[in-house]
Short mmCIF file of C-alpha atoms in Angstrom, two decimals:
data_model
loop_
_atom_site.label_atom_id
_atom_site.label_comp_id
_atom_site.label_asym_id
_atom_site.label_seq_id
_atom_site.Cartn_x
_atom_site.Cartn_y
_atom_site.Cartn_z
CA UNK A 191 48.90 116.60 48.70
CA UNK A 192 48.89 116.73 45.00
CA UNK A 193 50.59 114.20 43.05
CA UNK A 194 54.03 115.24 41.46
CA UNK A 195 55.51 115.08 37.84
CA UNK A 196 59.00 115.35 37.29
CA UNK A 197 60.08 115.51 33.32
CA UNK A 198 63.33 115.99 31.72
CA UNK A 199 63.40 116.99 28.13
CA UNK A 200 66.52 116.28 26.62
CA UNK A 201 65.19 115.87 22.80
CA UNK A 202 64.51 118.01 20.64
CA UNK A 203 62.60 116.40 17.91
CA UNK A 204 58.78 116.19 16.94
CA UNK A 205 57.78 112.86 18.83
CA UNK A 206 59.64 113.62 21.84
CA UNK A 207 57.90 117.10 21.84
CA UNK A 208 54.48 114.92 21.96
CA UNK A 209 56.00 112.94 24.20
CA UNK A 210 57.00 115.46 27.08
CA UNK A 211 53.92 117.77 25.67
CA UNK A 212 50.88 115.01 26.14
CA UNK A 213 52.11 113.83 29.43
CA UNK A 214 53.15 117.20 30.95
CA UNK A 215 49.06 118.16 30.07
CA UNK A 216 47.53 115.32 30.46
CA UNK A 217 49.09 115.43 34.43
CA UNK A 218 48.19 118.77 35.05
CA UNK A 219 44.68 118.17 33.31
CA UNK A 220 44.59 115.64 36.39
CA UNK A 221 45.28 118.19 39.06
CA UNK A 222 49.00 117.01 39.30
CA UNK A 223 52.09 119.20 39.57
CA UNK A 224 54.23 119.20 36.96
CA UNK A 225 57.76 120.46 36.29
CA UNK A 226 59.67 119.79 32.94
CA UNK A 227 63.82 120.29 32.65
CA UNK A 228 64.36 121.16 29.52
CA UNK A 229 68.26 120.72 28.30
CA UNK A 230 70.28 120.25 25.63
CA UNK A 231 68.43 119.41 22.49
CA UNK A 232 65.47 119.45 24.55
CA UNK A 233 65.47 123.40 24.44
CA UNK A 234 64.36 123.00 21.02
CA UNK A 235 60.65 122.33 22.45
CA UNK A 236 60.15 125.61 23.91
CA UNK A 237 62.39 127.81 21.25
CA UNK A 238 60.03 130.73 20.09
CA UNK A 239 61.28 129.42 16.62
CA UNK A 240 62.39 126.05 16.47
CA UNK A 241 59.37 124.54 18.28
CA UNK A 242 56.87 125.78 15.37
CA UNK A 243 58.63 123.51 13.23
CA UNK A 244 59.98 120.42 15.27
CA UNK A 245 61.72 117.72 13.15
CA UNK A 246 60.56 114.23 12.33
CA UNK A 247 62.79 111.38 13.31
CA UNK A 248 64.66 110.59 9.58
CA UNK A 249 62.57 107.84 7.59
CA UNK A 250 59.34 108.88 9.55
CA UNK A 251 58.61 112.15 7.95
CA UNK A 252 55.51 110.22 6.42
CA UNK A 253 53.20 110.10 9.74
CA UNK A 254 52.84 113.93 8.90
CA UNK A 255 49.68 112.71 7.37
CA UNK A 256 49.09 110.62 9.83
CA UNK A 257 49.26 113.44 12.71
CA UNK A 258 46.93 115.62 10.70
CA UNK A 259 44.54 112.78 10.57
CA UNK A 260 44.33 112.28 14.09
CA UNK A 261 43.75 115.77 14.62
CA UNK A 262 46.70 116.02 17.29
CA UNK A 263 47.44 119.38 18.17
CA UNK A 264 49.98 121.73 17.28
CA UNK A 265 53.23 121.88 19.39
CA UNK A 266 52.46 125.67 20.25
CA UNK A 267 49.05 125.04 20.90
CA UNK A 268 50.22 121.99 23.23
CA UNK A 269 52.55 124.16 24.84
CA UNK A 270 50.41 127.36 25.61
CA UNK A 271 47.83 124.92 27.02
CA UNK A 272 50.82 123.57 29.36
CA UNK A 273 51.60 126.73 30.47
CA UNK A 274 47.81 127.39 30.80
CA UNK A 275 47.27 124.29 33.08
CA UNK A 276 50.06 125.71 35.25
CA UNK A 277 52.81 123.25 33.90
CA UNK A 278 56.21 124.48 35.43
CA UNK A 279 58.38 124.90 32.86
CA UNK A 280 62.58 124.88 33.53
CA UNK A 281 64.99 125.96 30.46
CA UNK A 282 68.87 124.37 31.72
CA UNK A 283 71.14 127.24 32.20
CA UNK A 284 74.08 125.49 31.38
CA UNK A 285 72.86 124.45 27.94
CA UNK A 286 71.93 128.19 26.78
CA UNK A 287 75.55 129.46 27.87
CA UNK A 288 76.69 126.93 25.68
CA UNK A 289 74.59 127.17 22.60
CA UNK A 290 74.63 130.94 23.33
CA UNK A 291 70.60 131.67 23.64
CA UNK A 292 69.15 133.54 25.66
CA UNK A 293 65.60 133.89 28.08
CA UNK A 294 64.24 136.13 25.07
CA UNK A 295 64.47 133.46 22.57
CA UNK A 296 62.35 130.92 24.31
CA UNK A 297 58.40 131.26 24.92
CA UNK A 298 56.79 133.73 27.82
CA UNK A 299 56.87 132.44 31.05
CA UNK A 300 59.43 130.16 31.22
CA UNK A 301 62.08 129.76 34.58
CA UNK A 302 65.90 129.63 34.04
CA UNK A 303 67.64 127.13 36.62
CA UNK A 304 70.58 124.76 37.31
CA UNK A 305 70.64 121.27 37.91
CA UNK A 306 69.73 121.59 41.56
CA UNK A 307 66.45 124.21 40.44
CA UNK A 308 64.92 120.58 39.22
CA UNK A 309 65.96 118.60 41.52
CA UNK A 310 64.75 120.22 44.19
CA UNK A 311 61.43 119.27 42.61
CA UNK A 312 62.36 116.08 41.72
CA UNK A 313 63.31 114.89 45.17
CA UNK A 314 59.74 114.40 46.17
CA UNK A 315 58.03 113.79 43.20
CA UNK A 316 55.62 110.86 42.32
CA UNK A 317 57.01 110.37 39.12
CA UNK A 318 59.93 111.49 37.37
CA UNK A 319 60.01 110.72 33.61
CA UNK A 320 63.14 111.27 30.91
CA UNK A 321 62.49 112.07 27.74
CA UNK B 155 19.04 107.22 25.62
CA UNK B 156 18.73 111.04 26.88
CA UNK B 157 19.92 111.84 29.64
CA UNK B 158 19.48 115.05 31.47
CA UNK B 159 23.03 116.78 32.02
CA UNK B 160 23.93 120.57 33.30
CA UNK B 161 26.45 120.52 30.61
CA UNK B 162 27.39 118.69 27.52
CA UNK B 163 31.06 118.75 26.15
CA UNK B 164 31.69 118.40 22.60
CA UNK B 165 35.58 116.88 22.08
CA UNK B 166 34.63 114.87 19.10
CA UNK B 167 37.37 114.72 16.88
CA UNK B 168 40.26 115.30 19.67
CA UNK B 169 42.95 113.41 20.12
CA UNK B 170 44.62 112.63 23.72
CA UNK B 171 45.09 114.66 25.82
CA UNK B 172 42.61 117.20 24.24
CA UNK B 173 39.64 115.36 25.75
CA UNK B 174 40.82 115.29 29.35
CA UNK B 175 42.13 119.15 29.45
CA UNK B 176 39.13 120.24 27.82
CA UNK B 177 36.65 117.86 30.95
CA UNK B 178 38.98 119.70 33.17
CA UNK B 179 38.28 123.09 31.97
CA UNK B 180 34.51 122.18 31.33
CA UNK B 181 34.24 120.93 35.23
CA UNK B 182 35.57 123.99 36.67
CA UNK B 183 32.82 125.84 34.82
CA UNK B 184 30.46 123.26 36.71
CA UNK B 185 28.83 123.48 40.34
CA UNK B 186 29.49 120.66 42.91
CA UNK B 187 26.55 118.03 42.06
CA UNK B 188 26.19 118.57 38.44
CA UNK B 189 27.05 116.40 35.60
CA UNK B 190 28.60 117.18 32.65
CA UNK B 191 28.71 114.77 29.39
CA UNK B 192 31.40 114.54 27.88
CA UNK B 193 31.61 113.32 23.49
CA UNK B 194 34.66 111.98 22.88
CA UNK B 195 35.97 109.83 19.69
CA UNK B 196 39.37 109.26 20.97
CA UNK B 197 38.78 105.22 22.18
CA UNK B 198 42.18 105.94 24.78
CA UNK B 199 39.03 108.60 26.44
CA UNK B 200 37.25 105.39 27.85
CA UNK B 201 40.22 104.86 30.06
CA UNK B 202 41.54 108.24 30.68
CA UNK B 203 38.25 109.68 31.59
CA UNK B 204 38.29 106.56 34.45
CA UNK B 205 41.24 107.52 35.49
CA UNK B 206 41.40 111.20 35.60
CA UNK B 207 37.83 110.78 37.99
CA UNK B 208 39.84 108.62 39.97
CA UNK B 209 42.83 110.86 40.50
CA UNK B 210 40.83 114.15 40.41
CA UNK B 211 38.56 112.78 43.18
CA UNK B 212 35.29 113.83 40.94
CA UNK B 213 32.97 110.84 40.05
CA UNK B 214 32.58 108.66 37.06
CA UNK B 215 29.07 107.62 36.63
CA UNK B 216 29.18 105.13 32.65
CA UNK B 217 30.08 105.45 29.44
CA UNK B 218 27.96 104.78 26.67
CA UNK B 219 29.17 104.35 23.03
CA UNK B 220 26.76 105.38 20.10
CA UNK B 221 28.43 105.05 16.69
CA UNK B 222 31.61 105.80 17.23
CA UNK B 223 31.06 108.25 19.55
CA UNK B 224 31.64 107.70 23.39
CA UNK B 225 29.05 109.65 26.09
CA UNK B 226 31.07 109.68 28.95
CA UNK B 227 28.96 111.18 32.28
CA UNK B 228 30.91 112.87 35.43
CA UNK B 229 29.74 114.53 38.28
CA UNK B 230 31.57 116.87 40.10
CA UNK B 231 32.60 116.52 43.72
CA UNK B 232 31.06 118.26 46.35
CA UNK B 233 33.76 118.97 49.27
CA UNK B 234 31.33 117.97 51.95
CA UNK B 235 30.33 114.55 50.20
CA UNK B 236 33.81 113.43 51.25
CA UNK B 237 33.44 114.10 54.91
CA UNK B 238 29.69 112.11 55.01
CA UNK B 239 28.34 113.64 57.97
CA UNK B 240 25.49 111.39 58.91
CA UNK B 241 22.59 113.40 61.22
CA UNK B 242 19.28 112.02 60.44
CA UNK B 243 18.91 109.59 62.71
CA UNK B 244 16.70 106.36 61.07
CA UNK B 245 18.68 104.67 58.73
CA UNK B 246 18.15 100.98 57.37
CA UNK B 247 20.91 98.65 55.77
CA UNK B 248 21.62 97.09 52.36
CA UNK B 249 20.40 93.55 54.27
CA UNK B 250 17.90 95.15 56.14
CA UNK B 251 16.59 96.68 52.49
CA UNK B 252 16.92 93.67 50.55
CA UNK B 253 14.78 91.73 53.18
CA UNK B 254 12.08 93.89 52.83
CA UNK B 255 12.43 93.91 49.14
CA UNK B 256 11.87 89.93 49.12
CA UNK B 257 9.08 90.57 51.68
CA UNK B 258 7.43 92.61 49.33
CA UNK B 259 6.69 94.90 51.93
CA UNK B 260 4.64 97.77 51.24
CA UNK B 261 7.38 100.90 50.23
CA UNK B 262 8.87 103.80 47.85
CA UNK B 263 12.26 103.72 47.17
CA UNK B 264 13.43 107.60 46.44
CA UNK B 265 16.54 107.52 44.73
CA UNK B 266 17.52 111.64 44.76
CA UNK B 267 20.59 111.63 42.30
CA UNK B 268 20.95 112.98 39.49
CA UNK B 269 19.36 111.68 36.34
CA UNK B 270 22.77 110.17 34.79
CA UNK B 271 23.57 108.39 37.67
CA UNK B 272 19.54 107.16 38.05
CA UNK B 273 20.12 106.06 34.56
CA UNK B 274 23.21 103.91 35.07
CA UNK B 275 22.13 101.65 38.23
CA UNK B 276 19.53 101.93 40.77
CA UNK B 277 17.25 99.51 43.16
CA UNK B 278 14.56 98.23 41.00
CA UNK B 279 11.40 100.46 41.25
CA UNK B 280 13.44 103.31 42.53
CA UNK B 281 11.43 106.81 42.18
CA UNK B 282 13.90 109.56 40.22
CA UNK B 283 13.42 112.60 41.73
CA UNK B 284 17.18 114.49 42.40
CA UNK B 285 17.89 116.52 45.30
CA UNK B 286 18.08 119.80 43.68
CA UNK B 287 14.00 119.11 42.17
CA UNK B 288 12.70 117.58 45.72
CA UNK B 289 11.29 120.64 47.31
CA UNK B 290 9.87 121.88 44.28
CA UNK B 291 8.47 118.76 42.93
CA UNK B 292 7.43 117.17 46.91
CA UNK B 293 3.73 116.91 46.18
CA UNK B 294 4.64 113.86 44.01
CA UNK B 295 5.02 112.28 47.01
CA UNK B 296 2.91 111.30 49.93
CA UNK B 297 3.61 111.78 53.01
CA UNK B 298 1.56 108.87 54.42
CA UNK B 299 3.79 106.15 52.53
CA UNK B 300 6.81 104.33 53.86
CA UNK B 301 9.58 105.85 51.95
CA UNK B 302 13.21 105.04 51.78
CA UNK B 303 15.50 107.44 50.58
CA UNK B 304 18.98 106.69 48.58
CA UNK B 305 21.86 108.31 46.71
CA UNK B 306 25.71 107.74 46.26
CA UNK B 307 27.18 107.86 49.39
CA UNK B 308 24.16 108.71 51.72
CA UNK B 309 24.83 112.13 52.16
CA UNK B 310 22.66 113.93 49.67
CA UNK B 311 19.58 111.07 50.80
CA UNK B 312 20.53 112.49 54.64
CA UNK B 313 19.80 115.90 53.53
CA UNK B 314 16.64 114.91 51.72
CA UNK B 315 15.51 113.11 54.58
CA UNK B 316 15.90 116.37 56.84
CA UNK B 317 14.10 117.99 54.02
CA UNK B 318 11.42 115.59 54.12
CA UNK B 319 11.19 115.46 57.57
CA UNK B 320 10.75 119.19 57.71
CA UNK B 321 7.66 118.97 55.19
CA UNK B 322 5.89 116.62 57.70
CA UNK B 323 7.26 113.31 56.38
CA UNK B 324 7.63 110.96 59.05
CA UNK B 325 8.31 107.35 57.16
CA UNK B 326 11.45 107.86 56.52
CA UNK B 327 14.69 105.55 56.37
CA UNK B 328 17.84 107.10 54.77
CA UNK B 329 19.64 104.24 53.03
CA UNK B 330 23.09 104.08 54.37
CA UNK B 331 25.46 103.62 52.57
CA UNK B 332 24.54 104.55 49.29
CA UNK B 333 24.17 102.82 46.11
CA UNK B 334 28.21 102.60 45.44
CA UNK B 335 27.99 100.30 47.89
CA UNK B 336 24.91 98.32 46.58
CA UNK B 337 25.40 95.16 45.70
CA UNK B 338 21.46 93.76 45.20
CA UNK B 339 19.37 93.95 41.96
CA UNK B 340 20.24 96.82 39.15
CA UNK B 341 17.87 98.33 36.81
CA UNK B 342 19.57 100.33 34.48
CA UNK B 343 17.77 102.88 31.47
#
């Protein structure tokens, strides 16, 4: 059986997009299963709009440079290849009633789910990572 | 060096975890037995690519760093290479091997991998000549000679020996197991 990835996303700035974004791939580059909750502030990383332009942490703004230099990818580009790669990807239902969003405003082929939706992957995963 | 590859991937430039999805996508493009090479700049690829064989179950053959760039050579997994079915039935051991080595006795050593993994490690004096090339290329051998055949795992060497067998060879010891296991001399490219 395939090894399991559990992520919650609960951030919704630029390094914790990398963060969630690099692992999530990286796992399912390595035939893994992966499965990221993504809640409060953590929605930001898979809004159609907000995750184009993720925000640096304050005082950091000057590794911009630094990311273009490495030639890191995109967000978007990160996240399509996620998807691609079969990533599993879990938008908290809870948090959009609150903030008042909806499914449309988030990326295609995303899942909507409670608490239980994740961890009822969770339960028997490998790893299980908080971001 | 050159080495002969089915497929050479170009992630030059890309950061992590650009060079592992793209040796992902670039395997499943590959058939089971063939290597790919893989360019990478990003240093963390030296350890991921390690890893990801690992996990993935395909093999890592070497690295080898030119510049700054980093040739990293895979081969894919065959699903029946796991299993190792053994069949042909003469076989001779690492000791048994290294004996006759010392002895000096009076033998080939066919070594029918593929030229990446030739290149990285094999028995001192081993013959290249992979599995895929032997029928095509058997009149460089003769069938009168004492010839001992090896790969990875001894799997690919059984089937050669079949082959060989077949084609009237009848000197034949499959080397079992294979060169992961090998723990004599190395000569490497």
């Amino acid at each position: 059986m395939s090894t399991k990835v559990a992520i919650i996303a609960s951030n919704g700035g630029l390094f914790d997009a990398y963060k969630v974004f690099n692992i999530a791939t990286a796992a399912a580059a390595t035939d893994a299963e992966v499965s990221i909750f993504f809640t409060f502030e953590g929605l930001n990383l898979i809004h159609k709009q907000a995750y184009q332009q993720l925000p640096m942490p304050a005082g950091r703004e000057h590794f911009a440079e630094g990311f273009k230099a490495a030639n890191v990818p995109a967000i978007p580009e990160l996240v399509g290849m996620a998807v691609e790669l079969g990533v599993k990807i879990i938008a908290c239902q809870m948090t959009m009633d609150v903030m008042n969003l909806k499914k449309e405003d988030f990326i295609d082929g995303i899942d909507v789910g409670g608490a239980v939706t994740f961890l009822d992957f969770a339960k028997d995963a490998n790893v299980t990572l908080t971001f | 060096m050159n080495i002969t590859v089915d497929k050479v991937l170009d992630c030059k430039g890309l950061a992590c975890p650009m060079p592992i999805v793209k040796t992902k996508k670039g395997m499943e493009e590959l058939q089971a037995g063939q290597v790919i090479e893989v360019l990478a700049t990003d240093k963390g690829s030296v350890a991921d690519i390690q890893g990801w064989a690992k996990n993935t179950g395909h093999q890592y053959i070497g690295t080898i760093e030119e510049g700054e760039v980093f040739k990293h050579y895979l081969r894919k997994a065959n699903a029946d290479e796991v299993k190792e079915e053994t069949r042909y039935p003469h076989t001779v051991s690492h000791e048994e091997l290294i004996e006759k080595i010392n002895a000096k006795e009076n033998m080939k050593i066919l070594d029918v991998r593929e030229p990446a993994e030739y290149a990285f490690g094999r028995i001192p004096g081993a013959i290249s000549i992979p599995m895929g090339e032997l029928e095509e290329r058997i009149s460089e051998l003769n069938p009168e000679d004492v010839i001992h055949v090896v790969c990875r795992s001894g799997n690919r060497s059984d089937r050669a020996c079949q082959l060989l067998d077949e084609k009237g060879f009848k000197r034949l010891k499959n080397i079992l197991p294979g060169m992961k296991d090998w723990l004599g001399q190395i000569e490497k490219n």
